[in-house]
Amino acid sequence: MRLFAIRLKMLLKSRANVFWTFIYPLLLGLFFYMGFGNLSSRSSFATVHVSVASDMADPVLLEAFTSAEYDDGKKVFQVHAKLSREELEAVLQEERITGYVYREGGEITYRIRTNGIGESIIKSFLDEFIQMEHLFQELGQLDPDVRAGMLADLMKDNRYLQEINTATNPDYNNFVIYFYALIAMTCMFGSFWGVSLVGDLQADNSYRALRTAIAPESKLKLLTIYFLAALALHFSGNLLLIFYLKYILDVEFSQNLLLIILASFVGCVAGIAMGTFLAGIIRAPERKKEGIMVVVSLFSSALSGLMMVKVKYWAETYFPPLRFINPAGLVTDSFFSLYYFSDLSRYIRDLLTLSVLSILLVFGTYLKMRGEKYDSV
Amino acid sequence: MVVKLENVTKTYKKGVRALDNLSFEVRDGEIFGLLGPNGSGKTTSINCLLGLLKYESGNIEVFGEPMSANRYDLKAEIGFVPQNVAVYTELTVYENVDYFCGLYVKEKEKRRRLVEEALNFVSLLEYRNVYPRKLSVGLLRRLNIACGIAHKPRLIIFDEPTVGVDPQTRNRVLEGIKRLNREGATVIYTSHYMEEVEQICDYIVIMDKGKVIAHGTNEELKASIRHGETIEVQLLEPKKEYLELFGKIHNVYSTYYKDDILVIKSEKGSTNIPNVLEILKDKGIKYGLLFSEIPTLNDVFLEITGKELRD
Ligand SMILES: Nc1ncnc2c1ncn2[C@@H]1O[C@H](COP(=O)(O)OP(=O)(O)OP(=O)(O)O)[C@@H](O)[C@H]1O
Ligand SMILES: [Mg+2]
């Protein structure tokens, strides 16, 4: 505990640390915000290709999709129907459609492939639709045909579109996903903490580390304490960012804030773990390791689709295991799944994978450092 | 036996053989001096015995047990003052000592006392809340020492603790080391300053190029060489023929000029000052200063390696 406190003080005393952890993400958040303020005022979107699973053949939903229009009379959705689930999945993977919808056990469910404006429209549309449907059910047993017509009419209001494209009403701002991306990237910057904590434990890195290395203190204990201290700071930096986005910039995260915070916490753990592991196995001066971390965190973030969503899918198509070993990918995926799916199973799976990965990475670092003797110090 | 190195050989990556079959032993309660010129392998041997460095062959024992990086029980009894100042610039003087001491001593009250003692020992009490950035080189050296000894180890290793400090601090450090030794600690002291080693060490190992070239007490080492006395005469008119003239004195084995100073070296057990004075008077040679020196460790080093200890 004392070691933890003193370690915190060491870290806090470093101006560079404080800047990168607390100030830099806030600045980025501000830039993002200013950038997207303009972007999100665009009013018209391209037609989205949606498919409806044939086994569903829900006339009400089909009607609603088909008749949805933008203000300028352009169709919102181009509906392809009469395909089996397997075929739909195939065309989705080929990116010929944006997403597809089916009914499973009475619940309307949808599949999308990436994230973007089209996907957001599908989501908003269905949210709205389901809400309407419930409303009608409560209103009583109307003739299904009448109901379908009324539903479709009501959906024509385009409320779901307004929610997406109205910058003045940030409540349902589509660009929130870019803020998720920002949080995820900030998590990855935790790798720098990994470098500094390993640097203070490996005797060949600095004289003070040498002094720590000759003390009768187990590497596992020190590694754990240093890790927790780094995590405490890194996570509080992330918390600050989240609260700043939410309460100062008024970015409205429509999801449960606690779940977002939880994902960011696990993301912080993963970021530091990745940095710890890489710094532990790479033999290089600290500056060089930091350089490597810049490249790795940006590269892994890029692979996770932060800058261009498609990259993630290309990468994972060519190298499937990436889905499980790229921490940045898992963090973004957990955020996106939080955004797109009300069902938490994918989110939970992502976080569990991340946790396991982090533990493996840190333990691997320990195995490497345990009883380590150096070629030169 | 507190420390035992047996045929340790260490080669660095670039092919530098830093230790070449090095063996020495440190006995309980002594101040052990490791003397050698720059690059002779002193630091390397210390780092090996601390369990930090890999080495190709040989055995190292500390307190009679084989030393390795995981022997926390052995490490707990060792204190180390590294050649380079190793402190956290983010922590104050007090916090630094407390941090490093805390790696050894968990009990809070006891640690507080030990830290106070260590700060007092190096006279840094008044700087307790100062950050290392604000300390002069000498004060930093003292902090470096405090960090290494606060936990009162049985074995303390000093790796050239006096490099770059003023004579006053140096004497203080040397006095301090003697005091630690009197209080029961075994000390390993490395240096390339022979005066320091002569002054405080009970037993001395002289190293060169990763090998032990001589060992023994100060007296034993000096007794082991042929050389007994150096007489230096500052001549007003140095002449070449004088070299031969003084070289003929009984027991003188070497004469040479160091600038305008005539150096006359005699073998052990002879006192040639009267003879030298007599010749100077007989021949009417004018001279300024004349002084005689008993052998130093430098003479030992010079006689064995043919070069001066200090470059
Ligand atoms: N990290 C290293 N990599 C390669 N060679 C090294 C390294 N450290 C030391 N050496 C070489 O090993 C030899 C012994 O060095 P060492 O530092 O042990 O000497 P030393 O006696 O402590 O010298 P000094 O009085 O300068 O501290 C030297 O030739 C040195 O150049
Ligand atoms: Mg040295």
XYZ file of C-alpha atoms and ligand atoms in Angstrom:
720
model
C 0.000 0.000 0.000
C 2.817 2.350 0.868
C 4.617 1.313 -2.292
C 1.431 1.996 -4.205
C 1.117 5.479 -2.757
C 4.738 6.355 -3.348
C 4.517 5.001 -6.860
C 1.501 7.206 -7.508
C 3.471 10.176 -6.368
C 6.368 9.307 -8.662
C 4.011 9.091 -11.601
C 2.108 12.244 -10.772
C 5.303 14.215 -10.418
C 6.118 13.674 -14.044
C 4.677 16.504 -16.107
C 4.780 14.494 -19.296
C 2.686 11.783 -17.711
C 0.108 14.201 -16.481
C -0.138 15.890 -19.836
C -0.583 12.731 -21.861
C -3.007 11.192 -19.399
C -5.192 14.086 -18.445
C -4.787 16.980 -20.827
C -4.164 15.388 -24.184
C -7.378 13.305 -24.362
C -9.400 16.336 -23.354
C -7.843 18.371 -26.132
C -8.529 15.597 -28.620
C -12.108 15.425 -27.392
C -12.491 19.117 -27.938
C -11.083 18.914 -31.466
C -13.365 15.998 -32.285
C -16.277 17.943 -30.990
C -15.486 21.024 -32.997
C -14.909 18.929 -36.091
C -18.136 16.988 -35.877
C -20.254 19.923 -34.943
C -20.206 20.838 -38.597
C -20.292 17.389 -40.076
C -23.407 16.302 -38.296
C -25.508 19.090 -39.724
C -25.634 17.316 -43.052
C -29.233 16.597 -43.805
C -29.658 13.956 -46.441
C -28.243 10.453 -46.494
C -27.815 7.964 -49.244
C -30.221 5.095 -49.573
C -29.423 2.224 -47.277
C -29.548 -1.307 -48.554
C -31.474 -3.405 -46.122
C -32.583 -6.946 -46.501
C -35.349 -8.676 -44.737
C -35.099 -12.345 -44.044
C -37.599 -14.326 -46.005
C -38.571 -16.623 -43.193
C -39.757 -13.607 -41.358
C -41.921 -12.174 -44.111
C -43.355 -9.691 -41.698
C -45.644 -7.593 -43.849
C -45.873 -4.828 -41.310
C -42.139 -4.329 -41.056
C -41.682 -4.811 -44.793
C -44.232 -2.137 -45.496
C -42.634 0.218 -43.043
C -39.206 -0.254 -44.572
C -40.397 0.087 -48.128
C -42.362 3.234 -47.586
C -39.786 5.092 -45.551
C -38.706 8.255 -47.370
C -36.450 11.214 -46.856
C -37.923 14.666 -46.899
C -36.955 15.050 -50.532
C -38.937 11.946 -51.441
C -35.924 9.661 -51.856
C -36.322 6.190 -50.414
C -34.489 5.616 -47.183
C -34.181 1.895 -47.635
C -33.775 -0.302 -50.605
C -35.315 -3.525 -49.491
C -34.193 -6.893 -50.806
C -36.393 -9.637 -49.520
C -36.876 -13.326 -50.007
C -33.489 -14.559 -49.115
C -32.622 -17.147 -46.535
C -30.625 -16.192 -43.459
C -27.510 -17.833 -44.860
C -27.782 -15.989 -48.142
C -28.367 -12.751 -46.300
C -25.278 -13.285 -44.185
C -23.304 -13.930 -47.344
C -24.405 -10.760 -49.104
C -23.820 -8.817 -45.910
C -20.248 -10.078 -45.775
C -19.814 -9.125 -49.422
C -20.951 -5.655 -48.443
C -23.739 -5.652 -50.978
C -26.173 -4.716 -48.253
C -25.806 -2.573 -45.175
C -27.680 -4.869 -42.886
C -30.547 -7.288 -42.614
C -33.469 -7.740 -40.341
C -35.279 -10.808 -39.147
C -37.674 -11.777 -36.491
C -36.613 -14.305 -33.939
C -39.001 -15.538 -31.288
C -41.194 -12.535 -31.811
C -38.263 -10.137 -31.353
C -37.060 -8.051 -34.214
C -33.318 -8.462 -34.563
C -30.839 -7.049 -37.016
C -27.376 -7.775 -38.277
C -24.966 -5.189 -39.533
C -21.394 -5.471 -40.534
C -19.623 -2.266 -39.792
C -20.611 0.952 -38.167
C -21.531 4.071 -39.971
C -24.384 6.294 -40.853
C -26.400 3.637 -42.707
C -26.131 1.293 -39.789
C -27.180 4.014 -37.426
C -30.257 4.683 -39.506
C -31.245 1.030 -39.363
C -30.815 1.052 -35.631
C -32.804 4.210 -35.064
C -35.503 3.077 -37.438
C -35.966 -0.211 -35.652
C -35.871 1.364 -32.223
C -38.625 3.653 -33.310
C -40.545 0.884 -35.015
C -40.457 -1.407 -32.035
C -41.640 1.382 -29.837
C -44.544 2.077 -32.171
C -45.405 -1.550 -32.392
C -45.620 -1.849 -28.654
C -47.793 1.190 -28.584
C -50.194 -0.385 -31.078
C -50.282 -3.619 -29.226
C -51.330 -1.778 -26.169
C -53.955 0.080 -28.092
C -55.695 -3.212 -28.784
C -56.211 -5.779 -31.460
C -56.605 -3.873 -34.679
C -56.954 -5.444 -38.083
C -53.358 -6.339 -39.079
C -53.687 -4.639 -42.458
C -54.905 -1.416 -40.953
C -52.146 -1.642 -38.445
C -49.506 -2.059 -41.096
C -50.749 0.992 -42.947
C -50.882 3.120 -39.866
C -47.462 2.029 -38.731
C -45.954 2.814 -42.084
C -47.629 6.202 -42.061
C -46.384 6.985 -38.642
C -42.885 5.932 -39.527
C -42.976 8.412 -42.385
C -42.569 11.120 -39.841
C -38.860 10.488 -40.103
C -38.406 11.093 -36.461
C -35.639 8.538 -36.489
C -33.845 10.509 -39.164
C -34.157 13.741 -37.332
C -32.667 12.125 -34.329
C -29.707 11.198 -36.374
C -29.060 14.328 -38.319
C -30.009 17.104 -36.003
C -26.920 18.642 -34.609
C -28.911 20.969 -32.433
C -30.306 18.012 -30.611
C -27.261 16.087 -29.540
C -29.329 13.509 -27.722
C -29.053 10.984 -30.477
C -26.043 12.159 -32.288
C -24.663 9.546 -34.625
C -21.200 10.911 -34.211
C -21.132 9.641 -30.731
C -19.371 6.606 -32.147
C -16.372 8.751 -32.923
C -16.209 9.710 -29.310
C -16.278 6.051 -28.431
C -13.377 5.652 -30.785
C -11.584 8.431 -28.982
C -12.090 6.774 -25.623
C -10.836 3.497 -27.041
C -7.746 5.142 -28.431
C -7.053 6.819 -25.125
C -7.240 3.399 -23.486
C -4.546 2.217 -25.871
C -2.265 5.062 -24.879
C -1.997 3.151 -21.621
C 0.821 1.316 -23.332
C 3.089 4.242 -22.387
C 2.425 3.526 -18.749
C 3.509 -0.002 -19.469
C 6.823 1.231 -20.809
C 7.553 3.362 -17.786
C 6.621 0.702 -15.277
C 8.776 -1.910 -16.933
C 11.551 0.663 -17.229
C 11.592 1.130 -13.485
C 11.802 -2.600 -12.894
C 14.392 -3.791 -15.405
C 17.865 -3.302 -14.041
C 19.444 -2.717 -17.424
C 17.182 0.209 -18.105
C 18.146 2.717 -15.443
C 20.241 2.990 -12.315
C 17.218 3.392 -10.094
C 15.720 0.256 -11.598
C 19.011 -1.466 -10.851
C 18.639 -0.452 -7.243
C 15.096 -1.787 -7.138
C 16.233 -4.996 -8.816
C 18.752 -5.870 -6.112
C 16.171 -5.486 -3.353
C 14.588 -8.611 -1.885
C 11.197 -7.784 -3.361
C 9.509 -10.162 -5.757
C 9.052 -8.969 -9.309
C 5.456 -10.141 -9.315
C 4.596 -7.971 -6.348
C 6.324 -4.913 -7.741
C 4.875 -5.493 -11.168
C 1.393 -5.736 -9.670
C 1.741 -2.627 -7.541
C 3.243 -0.585 -10.334
C 0.557 -1.831 -12.667
C -2.220 -0.864 -10.290
C -0.742 2.572 -9.735
C -0.511 3.131 -13.474
C -4.044 1.848 -13.866
C -5.361 4.165 -11.185
C -3.976 7.171 -12.998
C -4.776 6.034 -16.478
C -8.315 5.146 -15.571
C -8.924 8.409 -13.765
C -7.685 10.168 -16.897
C -10.219 8.212 -18.902
C -12.988 8.907 -16.429
C -12.183 12.556 -16.677
C -12.437 12.307 -20.448
C -15.795 10.546 -20.291
C -17.256 13.054 -17.866
C -15.811 15.893 -19.851
C -17.411 14.590 -23.026
C -20.699 13.982 -21.331
C -21.100 16.980 -19.083
C -18.994 19.713 -20.610
C -19.285 18.967 -24.318
C -22.765 17.504 -23.906
C -22.050 14.461 -25.991
C -25.006 12.274 -25.239
C -24.034 8.650 -24.747
C -27.382 7.001 -25.171
C -26.198 3.875 -23.395
C -25.779 3.187 -19.761
C -22.869 5.300 -18.612
C -21.734 2.620 -16.201
C -21.283 0.152 -19.022
C -19.236 2.685 -20.927
C -17.093 3.275 -17.882
C -16.684 -0.447 -17.362
C -15.559 -0.924 -20.946
C -13.119 1.945 -20.610
C -11.766 0.426 -17.409
C -11.103 -2.918 -19.042
C -9.684 -1.012 -21.994
C -7.242 0.801 -19.715
C -6.131 -2.508 -18.236
C -5.601 -3.900 -21.718
C -3.706 -0.827 -22.899
C -1.274 -0.928 -20.010
C -0.936 -4.693 -20.270
C -0.058 -4.443 -23.938
C 2.582 -1.794 -23.225
C 3.974 -3.773 -20.298
C 4.316 -6.895 -22.358
C 5.927 -5.253 -25.351
C 8.266 -3.173 -23.198
C 9.123 -6.316 -21.250
C 10.153 -8.385 -24.220
C 11.765 -5.713 -26.380
C 15.363 -4.826 -25.610
C 15.696 -1.129 -26.328
C 16.226 2.190 -24.597
C 13.111 3.711 -23.061
C 12.786 6.433 -25.709
C 12.812 3.863 -28.433
C 10.233 1.765 -26.627
C 7.989 4.793 -26.379
C 8.376 5.313 -30.100
C 7.424 1.703 -30.662
C 4.353 2.208 -28.475
C 3.232 5.189 -30.543
C 3.440 3.055 -33.641
C 1.810 0.044 -32.015
C -1.066 1.917 -30.405
C -1.809 3.852 -33.532
C -1.424 0.797 -35.724
C -3.596 -1.386 -33.521
C -6.127 1.418 -33.306
C -6.087 1.726 -37.079
C -6.574 -2.023 -37.406
C -9.474 -1.721 -35.030
C -11.152 0.640 -37.442
C -10.799 3.867 -35.546
C -9.975 5.947 -38.560
C -11.610 3.915 -41.259
C -14.126 1.363 -40.218
C -13.448 -0.912 -43.154
C -9.860 -1.513 -42.145
C -10.974 -3.645 -39.239
C -12.891 -6.002 -41.478
C -10.171 -6.296 -44.054
C -7.652 -6.989 -41.358
C -9.809 -9.564 -39.675
C -10.652 -11.247 -42.932
C -7.021 -11.677 -43.818
C -5.920 -12.583 -40.320
C -8.853 -13.887 -38.266
C -7.033 -14.329 -34.897
C -6.636 -10.567 -34.832
C -10.171 -10.425 -33.564
C -9.012 -11.943 -30.304
C -5.563 -10.532 -29.901
C -5.828 -6.909 -30.927
C -6.715 -5.114 -27.699
C -7.664 -1.920 -29.496
C -9.994 -3.891 -31.712
C -11.689 -5.483 -28.739
C -12.126 -2.176 -26.964
C -13.704 -0.468 -29.966
C -15.794 -3.517 -30.639
C -17.160 -3.481 -27.113
C -18.107 0.176 -27.477
C -19.679 -0.346 -30.852
C -21.600 -3.360 -29.714
C -22.837 -1.290 -26.820
C -24.036 1.257 -29.303
C -25.575 -1.027 -31.891
C -26.982 -3.892 -29.912
C -29.215 -3.694 -26.922
C -28.222 -7.269 -26.189
C -25.079 -7.294 -24.051
C -23.681 -10.698 -24.965
C -21.162 -9.414 -27.505
C -20.099 -6.627 -25.188
C -19.548 -9.058 -22.377
C -17.663 -11.442 -24.621
C -15.383 -8.634 -25.749
C -14.622 -7.543 -22.210
C -13.968 -11.083 -21.065
C -11.609 -11.700 -23.960
C -9.836 -8.460 -23.134
C -9.469 -9.379 -19.482
C -8.060 -12.788 -20.269
C -5.705 -11.277 -22.817
C -4.493 -8.679 -20.316
C -3.842 -11.245 -17.631
C -1.897 -13.379 -20.094
C 0.164 -10.405 -21.206
C 1.051 -9.289 -17.690
C 1.783 -12.802 -16.555
C 3.946 -13.336 -19.606
C 5.874 -10.210 -18.698
C 6.350 -11.537 -15.187
C 7.670 -14.848 -16.469
C 10.128 -12.954 -18.618
C 11.295 -10.711 -15.786
C 11.333 -13.272 -13.026
C 14.843 -13.864 -11.753
C 16.119 -12.139 -14.842
C 19.846 -11.634 -15.258
C 21.093 -9.218 -17.823
C 23.774 -9.246 -20.468
C 24.839 -5.828 -19.364
C 23.540 -3.167 -17.036
C 33.255 -16.196 4.206
C 30.895 -13.399 3.227
C 31.558 -13.371 -0.485
C 33.354 -15.833 -2.681
C 33.993 -15.501 -6.396
C 35.468 -18.509 -8.102
C 36.829 -18.378 -11.640
C 34.186 -15.985 -12.855
C 34.411 -15.132 -16.529
C 32.188 -12.544 -18.111
C 32.233 -11.369 -21.702
C 30.052 -8.499 -22.857
C 28.111 -8.679 -26.088
C 30.652 -6.785 -28.115
C 33.283 -9.322 -27.192
C 34.868 -7.359 -24.344
C 36.164 -9.804 -21.762
C 35.479 -7.863 -18.574
C 36.234 -10.646 -16.086
C 38.792 -13.299 -16.809
C 38.749 -16.197 -14.377
C 38.351 -13.835 -11.491
C 38.499 -15.251 -7.970
C 38.525 -13.539 -4.603
C 37.096 -13.937 -1.145
C 35.779 -11.435 1.334
C 35.988 -12.334 5.008
C 33.467 -11.448 7.645
C 33.967 -8.065 9.260
C 36.651 -6.661 7.007
C 36.792 -3.683 4.713
C 37.684 -5.311 1.458
C 39.233 -3.112 -1.215
C 38.909 -3.786 -4.903
C 41.502 -1.593 -6.557
C 41.995 -1.262 -10.272
C 42.290 1.294 -13.051
C 39.268 2.392 -15.090
C 37.801 -0.468 -17.061
C 39.529 -3.181 -15.056
C 36.207 -4.885 -14.270
C 35.400 -3.715 -10.759
C 31.814 -2.730 -11.481
C 31.275 -5.826 -13.578
C 32.369 -8.110 -10.758
C 30.118 -6.270 -8.303
C 27.131 -6.558 -10.641
C 27.809 -10.256 -11.059
C 27.892 -10.848 -7.363
C 24.656 -8.908 -6.922
C 22.972 -11.372 -9.247
C 22.355 -8.799 -11.941
C 24.616 -9.969 -14.709
C 24.869 -13.182 -16.632
C 28.336 -14.661 -16.739
C 29.640 -17.557 -18.747
C 31.346 -19.562 -16.077
C 32.376 -19.631 -12.457
C 30.626 -19.635 -9.092
C 29.555 -16.851 -6.827
C 28.611 -17.376 -3.212
C 27.254 -14.838 -0.777
C 27.068 -15.714 2.925
C 28.078 -19.221 1.934
C 25.128 -19.739 -0.412
C 25.081 -19.658 -4.203
C 23.891 -16.244 -5.313
C 21.130 -15.780 -7.853
C 18.541 -13.161 -8.750
C 15.853 -14.967 -6.777
C 17.739 -15.319 -3.508
C 15.739 -12.661 -1.698
C 17.020 -13.922 1.641
C 20.576 -13.094 0.596
C 19.652 -9.849 -1.100
C 17.947 -8.679 2.085
C 21.328 -8.605 3.820
C 23.148 -6.660 1.135
C 23.389 -2.920 0.734
C 24.659 -1.400 -2.462
C 25.863 2.076 -3.312
C 26.185 2.126 -7.095
C 28.821 4.010 -8.998
C 26.192 6.274 -10.529
C 23.692 8.189 -8.459
C 20.480 6.172 -8.555
C 17.601 8.067 -7.002
C 14.130 9.140 -8.031
C 14.050 12.778 -9.045
C 10.293 12.748 -8.402
C 10.794 12.047 -4.713
C 12.324 14.162 -1.974
C 15.490 13.195 -0.154
C 13.521 11.659 2.682
C 11.116 9.847 0.379
C 13.954 8.391 -1.641
C 15.639 6.863 1.361
C 12.272 5.754 2.691
C 11.346 4.155 -0.625
C 14.523 2.129 -0.988
C 14.626 1.241 2.684
C 10.999 0.173 2.380
C 11.980 -2.469 -0.133
C 13.806 -4.135 2.762
C 12.089 -3.016 5.946
C 8.308 -3.284 6.122
C 7.749 -2.180 9.675
C 6.822 1.475 9.630
C 8.182 2.666 12.948
C 11.448 0.829 12.519
C 11.841 2.186 9.037
C 11.240 5.735 10.135
C 14.025 5.352 12.657
C 16.386 3.792 10.134
C 15.748 6.511 7.573
C 16.432 9.202 10.155
C 19.633 7.456 11.133
C 20.768 7.139 7.544
C 20.063 10.803 6.822
C 21.887 11.775 9.947
C 24.747 9.505 8.961
C 25.307 11.381 5.711
C 24.373 14.734 7.287
C 21.397 15.309 5.048
C 18.777 15.839 7.752
C 18.304 19.470 6.869
C 17.694 18.580 3.215
C 15.012 16.010 3.923
C 12.286 17.783 1.959
C 14.457 18.865 -0.925
C 14.173 17.286 -4.364
C 17.361 15.746 -5.781
C 17.407 18.220 -8.666
C 18.312 20.928 -6.191
C 21.235 19.040 -4.642
C 24.885 19.560 -5.506
C 26.972 16.636 -6.736
C 28.439 16.035 -3.291
C 25.039 16.045 -1.608
C 23.656 13.714 -4.267
C 26.491 11.301 -3.591
C 25.595 11.364 0.049
C 21.952 10.713 -0.725
C 23.057 7.857 -2.941
C 24.912 6.389 0.009
C 21.991 6.861 2.403
C 19.694 4.980 0.019
C 22.050 2.015 -0.012
C 22.757 1.657 3.691
C 19.563 2.680 5.488
C 18.388 -0.878 6.079
C 21.560 -1.726 7.995
C 22.761 -4.603 5.855
C 25.413 -7.106 6.891
C 27.312 -6.585 3.675
C 27.678 -3.160 2.082
C 29.144 -2.664 -1.347
C 30.453 0.730 -2.365
C 31.266 1.163 -6.022
C 33.531 4.199 -6.333
C 31.426 6.350 -4.031
C 33.868 9.240 -4.075
C 34.196 9.895 -7.784
C 33.771 13.572 -8.434
C 33.352 14.776 -4.869
C 35.352 17.372 -2.989
C 38.057 16.210 -0.541
C 35.954 17.156 2.451
C 33.027 14.993 1.412
C 35.436 12.248 0.494
C 36.955 12.148 3.944
C 33.534 12.158 5.461
C 32.478 9.233 3.298
C 35.604 7.287 4.200
C 35.121 7.982 7.893
C 31.500 6.888 7.552
C 32.496 3.634 5.935
C 34.899 2.905 8.752
C 32.149 3.596 11.219
C 29.717 1.262 9.449
C 32.423 -1.361 9.560
C 32.977 -0.815 13.281
C 29.245 -1.232 13.770
C 29.540 -4.700 12.303
C 29.097 -4.461 8.549
C 31.407 -6.166 6.112
C 32.359 -3.693 3.408
C 33.432 -4.113 -0.184
C 34.983 -0.937 -1.459
C 35.987 -0.418 -5.070
C 38.090 2.452 -6.230
C 40.831 3.456 -8.562
C 42.237 5.812 -5.937
C 45.003 3.935 -4.159
C 45.150 6.469 -1.317
C 41.585 5.708 -0.307
C 42.086 1.992 -0.417
C 45.320 2.262 1.553
C 43.595 4.433 4.084
C 40.614 2.256 4.954
C 40.945 -1.272 3.622
C 41.983 -4.286 5.691
C 42.470 -6.477 2.671
C 43.100 -5.445 -0.893
C 42.705 -7.108 -4.242
C 44.311 -5.347 -7.164
C 42.648 -5.986 -10.498
C 43.706 -5.338 -14.027
C 41.972 -6.422 -17.238
C 39.498 -8.598 -15.382
C 42.154 -10.509 -13.450
C 43.502 -10.393 -9.922
C 47.118 -9.355 -10.183
C 47.888 -9.098 -6.470
C 46.166 -9.461 -3.154
C 46.950 -9.098 0.510
C 46.924 -6.495 3.243
C 48.382 -3.111 2.509
C 51.626 -4.109 4.210
C 51.781 -7.516 2.593
C 51.352 -6.024 -0.830
C 54.096 -3.524 -0.306
C 56.339 -6.134 1.198
C 55.792 -8.376 -1.768
C 57.601 -6.124 -4.171
C 61.229 -5.464 -4.699
C 60.808 -1.769 -4.341
C 61.484 -0.137 -0.994
C 61.969 3.579 -1.242
C 61.679 6.383 -3.742
C 63.892 9.438 -3.386
C 63.098 12.425 -5.505
C 65.497 15.315 -5.920
C 64.627 18.507 -7.712
C 67.800 19.502 -9.544
C 68.567 23.015 -10.671
C 70.768 21.757 -13.528
C 69.718 18.242 -14.424
C 72.425 16.351 -16.309
C 72.310 12.988 -17.946
C 75.457 11.725 -16.251
C 73.805 11.979 -12.825
C 71.567 9.031 -13.687
C 74.602 6.767 -13.752
C 76.187 8.436 -10.780
C 73.260 7.805 -8.452
C 72.516 4.454 -10.051
C 75.784 3.170 -8.644
C 74.604 3.500 -5.041
C 74.178 0.151 -3.424
C 70.607 -1.225 -3.658
C 69.437 1.425 -6.128
C 67.838 -0.402 -9.033
C 66.453 2.409 -11.141
C 67.052 6.100 -11.795
C 65.197 8.356 -14.196
C 64.059 11.927 -14.681
C 60.521 13.092 -14.179
C 60.829 16.571 -15.728
C 63.638 18.158 -13.719
C 63.163 15.794 -10.820
C 65.586 12.963 -10.452
C 63.860 9.812 -9.250
C 65.961 7.253 -7.413
C 64.377 3.914 -6.574
C 65.908 1.628 -4.013
C 65.210 -1.953 -3.086
C 63.457 -3.036 0.012
C 65.230 -2.750 3.351
C 67.617 0.000 2.439
C 67.681 3.674 3.396
C 69.683 5.643 0.892
C 68.978 9.238 1.883
C 72.373 9.695 3.618
C 74.127 8.282 0.547
C 72.255 10.556 -1.820
C 72.929 13.619 0.328
C 76.603 12.763 0.477
C 76.972 12.547 -3.294
C 75.080 15.805 -3.763
C 77.449 17.505 -1.365
C 80.654 15.908 -2.726
C 79.874 16.835 -6.312
C 78.448 20.217 -5.433
C 75.215 19.530 -7.253
C 72.655 22.278 -6.660
C 69.221 21.076 -5.707
C 65.939 22.505 -4.465
C 63.700 19.988 -2.815
C 64.542 16.494 -1.735
C 62.034 14.045 -0.422
C 61.657 10.382 0.141
C 58.544 8.256 -0.271
C 57.739 4.884 1.149
C 56.146 2.470 -1.333
C 52.547 3.004 -2.406
C 50.067 0.662 -4.011
C 50.873 2.470 -7.216
C 54.389 1.046 -6.957
C 52.887 -2.379 -6.515
C 50.748 -1.913 -9.587
C 53.626 -0.405 -11.528
C 55.968 -3.213 -10.696
C 53.496 -5.931 -11.674
C 51.988 -4.400 -14.794
C 54.671 -1.985 -15.866
C 52.187 0.874 -16.021
C 50.854 3.481 -13.635
C 47.615 2.828 -11.792
C 46.286 6.164 -12.857
C 46.473 7.270 -16.416
N 27.573 -2.649 -20.845
C 28.773 -2.909 -21.343
N 28.882 -3.365 -22.614
C 30.081 -3.645 -23.130
N 31.237 -3.507 -22.466
C 31.204 -3.056 -21.203
C 29.956 -2.734 -20.574
N 30.223 -2.315 -19.320
C 31.557 -2.366 -19.168
N 32.154 -2.817 -20.287
C 33.587 -3.032 -20.483
O 34.000 -3.993 -19.549
C 35.252 -3.639 -18.981
C 35.116 -3.545 -17.482
O 34.253 -2.481 -17.151
P 33.859 -2.124 -15.672
O 32.810 -1.079 -15.734
O 33.536 -3.373 -14.940
O 35.195 -1.497 -15.128
P 35.475 -0.690 -13.795
O 36.659 -1.299 -13.202
O 34.257 -0.611 -12.972
O 35.846 0.728 -14.367
P 35.563 2.191 -13.765
O 36.645 2.482 -12.822
O 35.621 3.059 -14.977
O 34.221 2.153 -13.157
C 35.649 -2.325 -19.643
O 36.543 -2.633 -20.682
C 34.390 -1.789 -20.198
O 34.637 -1.053 -21.370
Mg 33.133 0.900 -12.289
